[in-house]
Coordinates of C-alpha atoms in Angstrom, one line a residue:
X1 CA 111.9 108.8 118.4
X2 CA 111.8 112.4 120.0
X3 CA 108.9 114.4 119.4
X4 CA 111.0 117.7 119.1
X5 CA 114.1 116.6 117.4
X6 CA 112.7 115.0 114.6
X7 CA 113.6 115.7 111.1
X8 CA 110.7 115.8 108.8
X9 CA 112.2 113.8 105.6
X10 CA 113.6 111.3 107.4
X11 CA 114.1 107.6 106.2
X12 CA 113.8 104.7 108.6
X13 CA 114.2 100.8 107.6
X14 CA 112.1 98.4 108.5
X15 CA 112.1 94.5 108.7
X16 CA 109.1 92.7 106.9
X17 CA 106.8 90.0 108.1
X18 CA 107.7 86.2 107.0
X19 CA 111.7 87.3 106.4
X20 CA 110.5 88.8 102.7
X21 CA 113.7 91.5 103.7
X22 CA 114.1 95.2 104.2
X23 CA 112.2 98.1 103.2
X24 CA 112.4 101.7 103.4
X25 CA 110.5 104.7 104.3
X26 CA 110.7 108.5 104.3
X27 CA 108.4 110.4 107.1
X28 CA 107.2 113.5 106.8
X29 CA 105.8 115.7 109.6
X30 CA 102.7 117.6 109.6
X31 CA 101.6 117.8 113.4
X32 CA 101.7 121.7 112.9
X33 CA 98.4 121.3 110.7
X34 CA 97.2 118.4 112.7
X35 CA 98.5 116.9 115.7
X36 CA 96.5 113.5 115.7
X37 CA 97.6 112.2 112.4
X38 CA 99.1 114.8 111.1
X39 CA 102.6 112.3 110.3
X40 CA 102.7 110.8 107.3
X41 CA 104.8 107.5 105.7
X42 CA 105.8 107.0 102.3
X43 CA 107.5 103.3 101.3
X44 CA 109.9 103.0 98.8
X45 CA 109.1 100.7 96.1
X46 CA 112.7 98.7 97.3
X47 CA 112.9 95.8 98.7
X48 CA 115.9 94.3 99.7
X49 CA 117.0 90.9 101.5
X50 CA 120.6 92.7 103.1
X51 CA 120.1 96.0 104.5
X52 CA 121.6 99.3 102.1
X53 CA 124.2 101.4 103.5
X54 CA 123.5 104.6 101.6
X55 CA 120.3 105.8 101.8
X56 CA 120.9 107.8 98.4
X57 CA 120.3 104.7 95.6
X58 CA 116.6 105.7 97.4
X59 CA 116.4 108.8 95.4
X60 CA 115.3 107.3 92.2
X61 CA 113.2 105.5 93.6
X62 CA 108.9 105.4 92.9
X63 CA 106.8 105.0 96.0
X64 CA 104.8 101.0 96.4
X65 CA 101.9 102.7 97.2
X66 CA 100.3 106.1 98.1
X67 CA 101.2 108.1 101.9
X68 CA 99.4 106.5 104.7
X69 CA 98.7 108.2 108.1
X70 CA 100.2 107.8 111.2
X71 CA 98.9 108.7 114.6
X72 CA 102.1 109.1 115.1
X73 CA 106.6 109.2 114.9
X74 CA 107.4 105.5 114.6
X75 CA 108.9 104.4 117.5
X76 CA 113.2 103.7 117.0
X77 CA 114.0 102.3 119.9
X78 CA 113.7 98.5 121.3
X79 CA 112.2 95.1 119.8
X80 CA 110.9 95.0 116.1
X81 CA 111.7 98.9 116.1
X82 CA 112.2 101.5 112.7
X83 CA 116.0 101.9 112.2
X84 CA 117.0 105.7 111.3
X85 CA 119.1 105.4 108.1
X86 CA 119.3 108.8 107.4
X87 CA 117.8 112.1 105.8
X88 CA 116.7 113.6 102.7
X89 CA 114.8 116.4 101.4
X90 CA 113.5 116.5 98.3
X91 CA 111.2 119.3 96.5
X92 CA 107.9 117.2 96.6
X93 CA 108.2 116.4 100.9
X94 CA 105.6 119.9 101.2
X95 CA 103.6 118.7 98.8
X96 CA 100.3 116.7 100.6
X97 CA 98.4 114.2 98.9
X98 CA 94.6 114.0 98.9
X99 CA 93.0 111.2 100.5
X100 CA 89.6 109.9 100.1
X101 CA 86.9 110.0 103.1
X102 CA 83.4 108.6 103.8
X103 CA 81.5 106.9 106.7
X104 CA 82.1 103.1 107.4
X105 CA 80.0 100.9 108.9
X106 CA 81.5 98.2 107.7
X107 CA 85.6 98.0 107.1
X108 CA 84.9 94.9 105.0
X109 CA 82.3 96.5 102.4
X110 CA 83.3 94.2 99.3
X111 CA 81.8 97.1 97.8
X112 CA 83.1 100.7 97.7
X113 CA 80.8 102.2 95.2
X114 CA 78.2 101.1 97.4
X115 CA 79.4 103.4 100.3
X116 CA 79.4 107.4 100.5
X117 CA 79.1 110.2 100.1
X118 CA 83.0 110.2 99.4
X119 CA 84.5 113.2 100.1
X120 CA 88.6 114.7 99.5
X121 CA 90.2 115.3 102.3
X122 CA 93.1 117.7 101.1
X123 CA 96.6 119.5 103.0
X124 CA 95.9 116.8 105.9
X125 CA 92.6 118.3 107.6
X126 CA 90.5 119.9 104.9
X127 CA 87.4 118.1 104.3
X128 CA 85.6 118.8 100.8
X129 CA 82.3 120.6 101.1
X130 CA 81.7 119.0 96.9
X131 CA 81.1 114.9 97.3
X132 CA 82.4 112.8 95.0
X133 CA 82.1 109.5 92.8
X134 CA 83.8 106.5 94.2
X135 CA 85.2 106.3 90.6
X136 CA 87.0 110.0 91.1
X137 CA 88.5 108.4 94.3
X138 CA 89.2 105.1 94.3
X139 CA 93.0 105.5 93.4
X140 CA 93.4 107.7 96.8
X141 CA 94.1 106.2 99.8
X142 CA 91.9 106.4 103.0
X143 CA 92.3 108.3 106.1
X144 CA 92.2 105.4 108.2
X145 CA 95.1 105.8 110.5
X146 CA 97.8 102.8 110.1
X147 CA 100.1 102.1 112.9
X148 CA 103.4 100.4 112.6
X149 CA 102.7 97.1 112.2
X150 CA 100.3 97.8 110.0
X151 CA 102.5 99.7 107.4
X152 CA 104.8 96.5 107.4
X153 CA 101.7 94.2 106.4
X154 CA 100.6 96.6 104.0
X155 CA 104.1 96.9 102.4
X156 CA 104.9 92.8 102.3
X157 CA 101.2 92.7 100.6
X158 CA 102.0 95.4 98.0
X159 CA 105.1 94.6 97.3
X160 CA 103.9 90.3 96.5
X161 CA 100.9 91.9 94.3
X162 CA 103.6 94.0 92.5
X163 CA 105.3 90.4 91.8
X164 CA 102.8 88.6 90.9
X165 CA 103.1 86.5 94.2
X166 CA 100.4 84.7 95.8
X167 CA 99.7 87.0 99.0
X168 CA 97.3 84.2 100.8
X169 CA 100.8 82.0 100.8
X170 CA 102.3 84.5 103.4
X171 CA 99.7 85.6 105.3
X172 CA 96.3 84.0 106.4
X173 CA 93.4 86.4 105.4
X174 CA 91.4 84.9 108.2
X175 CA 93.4 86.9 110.6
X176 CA 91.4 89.7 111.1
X177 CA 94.3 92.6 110.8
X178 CA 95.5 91.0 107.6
X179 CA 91.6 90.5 106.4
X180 CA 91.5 94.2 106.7
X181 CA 94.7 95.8 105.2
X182 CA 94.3 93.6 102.1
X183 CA 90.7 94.4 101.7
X184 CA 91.6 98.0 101.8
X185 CA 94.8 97.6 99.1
X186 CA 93.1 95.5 96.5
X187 CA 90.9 98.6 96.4
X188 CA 93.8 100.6 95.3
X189 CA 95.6 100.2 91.9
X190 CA 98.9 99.1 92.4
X191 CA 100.8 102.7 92.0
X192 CA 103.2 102.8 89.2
X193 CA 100.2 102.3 87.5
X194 CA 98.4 105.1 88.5
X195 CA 99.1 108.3 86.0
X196 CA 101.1 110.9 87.3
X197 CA 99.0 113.7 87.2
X198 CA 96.4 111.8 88.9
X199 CA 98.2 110.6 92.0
X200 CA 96.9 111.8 95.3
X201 CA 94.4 113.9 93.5
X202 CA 91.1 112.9 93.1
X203 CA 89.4 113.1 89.6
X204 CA 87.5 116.2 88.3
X205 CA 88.9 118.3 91.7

């Protein structure tokens, strides 16, 4: 995908891992605040064995889980590749979520209250000078940067939670990648469950 024509709003499809079908994304670009991971993705809560044709049943659609950052444009072009579907802009695309921040030593800290200080990083590359509660955080997600493949696991994890579906059936947990993103979602209430004047702002900010 082209650097300089890209449409911020977009909506790609994407396959999922172990054929669990088609999902959908809309990316938003910020690389005029920051350049390194300044593009962010937010899934659909659809998931779909046969591919849609019109991109605007999407519209009414809630999000699976909160924007994750990308280092940068998924790539459109060759094997296992985003498909462009279309474009839409809607009145909340300008609108940045927080995400929470601290140091890791660990990414497999069982524990997340046990790590800090957490701070709010807010409109992409504004770190809070206040620290914060893991409690007043936890529903955020992290800056940790999530390439491609990374969103798919993420999304074919969220969307067997949401279902009640027994994740360590699809995917081995041993595998250190998939050790990793689950770790990090089970952290994370699942999203329509998260009130709405609470997500992608922390607590108390």
């Amino acid at each position: 995908m082209s650097k300089t024509d890209f449409i911020s709003g977009t909506i790609l499809e994407f396959k999922l891992p172990n054929q669990l079908g088609y999902s959908y994304c809309k990316i938003l670009d910020f690389r005029y605040i920051r350049s390194f991971d300044g593009v962010l993705v937010k899934v659909f809560d659809h998931i779909v064995k046969n591919p849609i044709e019109d991109v605007n049943i999407l519209r009414e659609k809630d999000w699976l889980f909160g924007a994750r950052r990308m280092q940068s444009l998924p790539g459109t072009r060759g094997k296992g590749a985003w498909k462009i579907k279309g474009v839409f802009i809607s009145k909340d695309d300008d609108m940045i979520p927080d995400f929470k921040y601290s140091i890791k030593y660990s990414p497999f800290e069982q524990d997340s209250s046990k790590l800090g200080p957490w701070h709010v990083i807010s409109d992409i590359d504004k770190m809070s000078e206040k620290t914060f509660a893991y409690k007043a955080v936890s529903h955020l997600e992290d800056t940790i940067v999530s390439p491609r493949p990374a969103i798919e696991i993420r999304t074919a994890m969220e969307y067997l939670r949401l279902n009640n579906i027994e994740i360590k059936d699809h995917f081995d947990l041993e595998v250190t990648v998939n050790k990793l993103i689950y770790a990090q979602m089970v952290k994370i209430p699942i999203y329509k469950t998260i009130p709405l004047n609470l997500r992608g702002k922390a607590i108390g900010e």
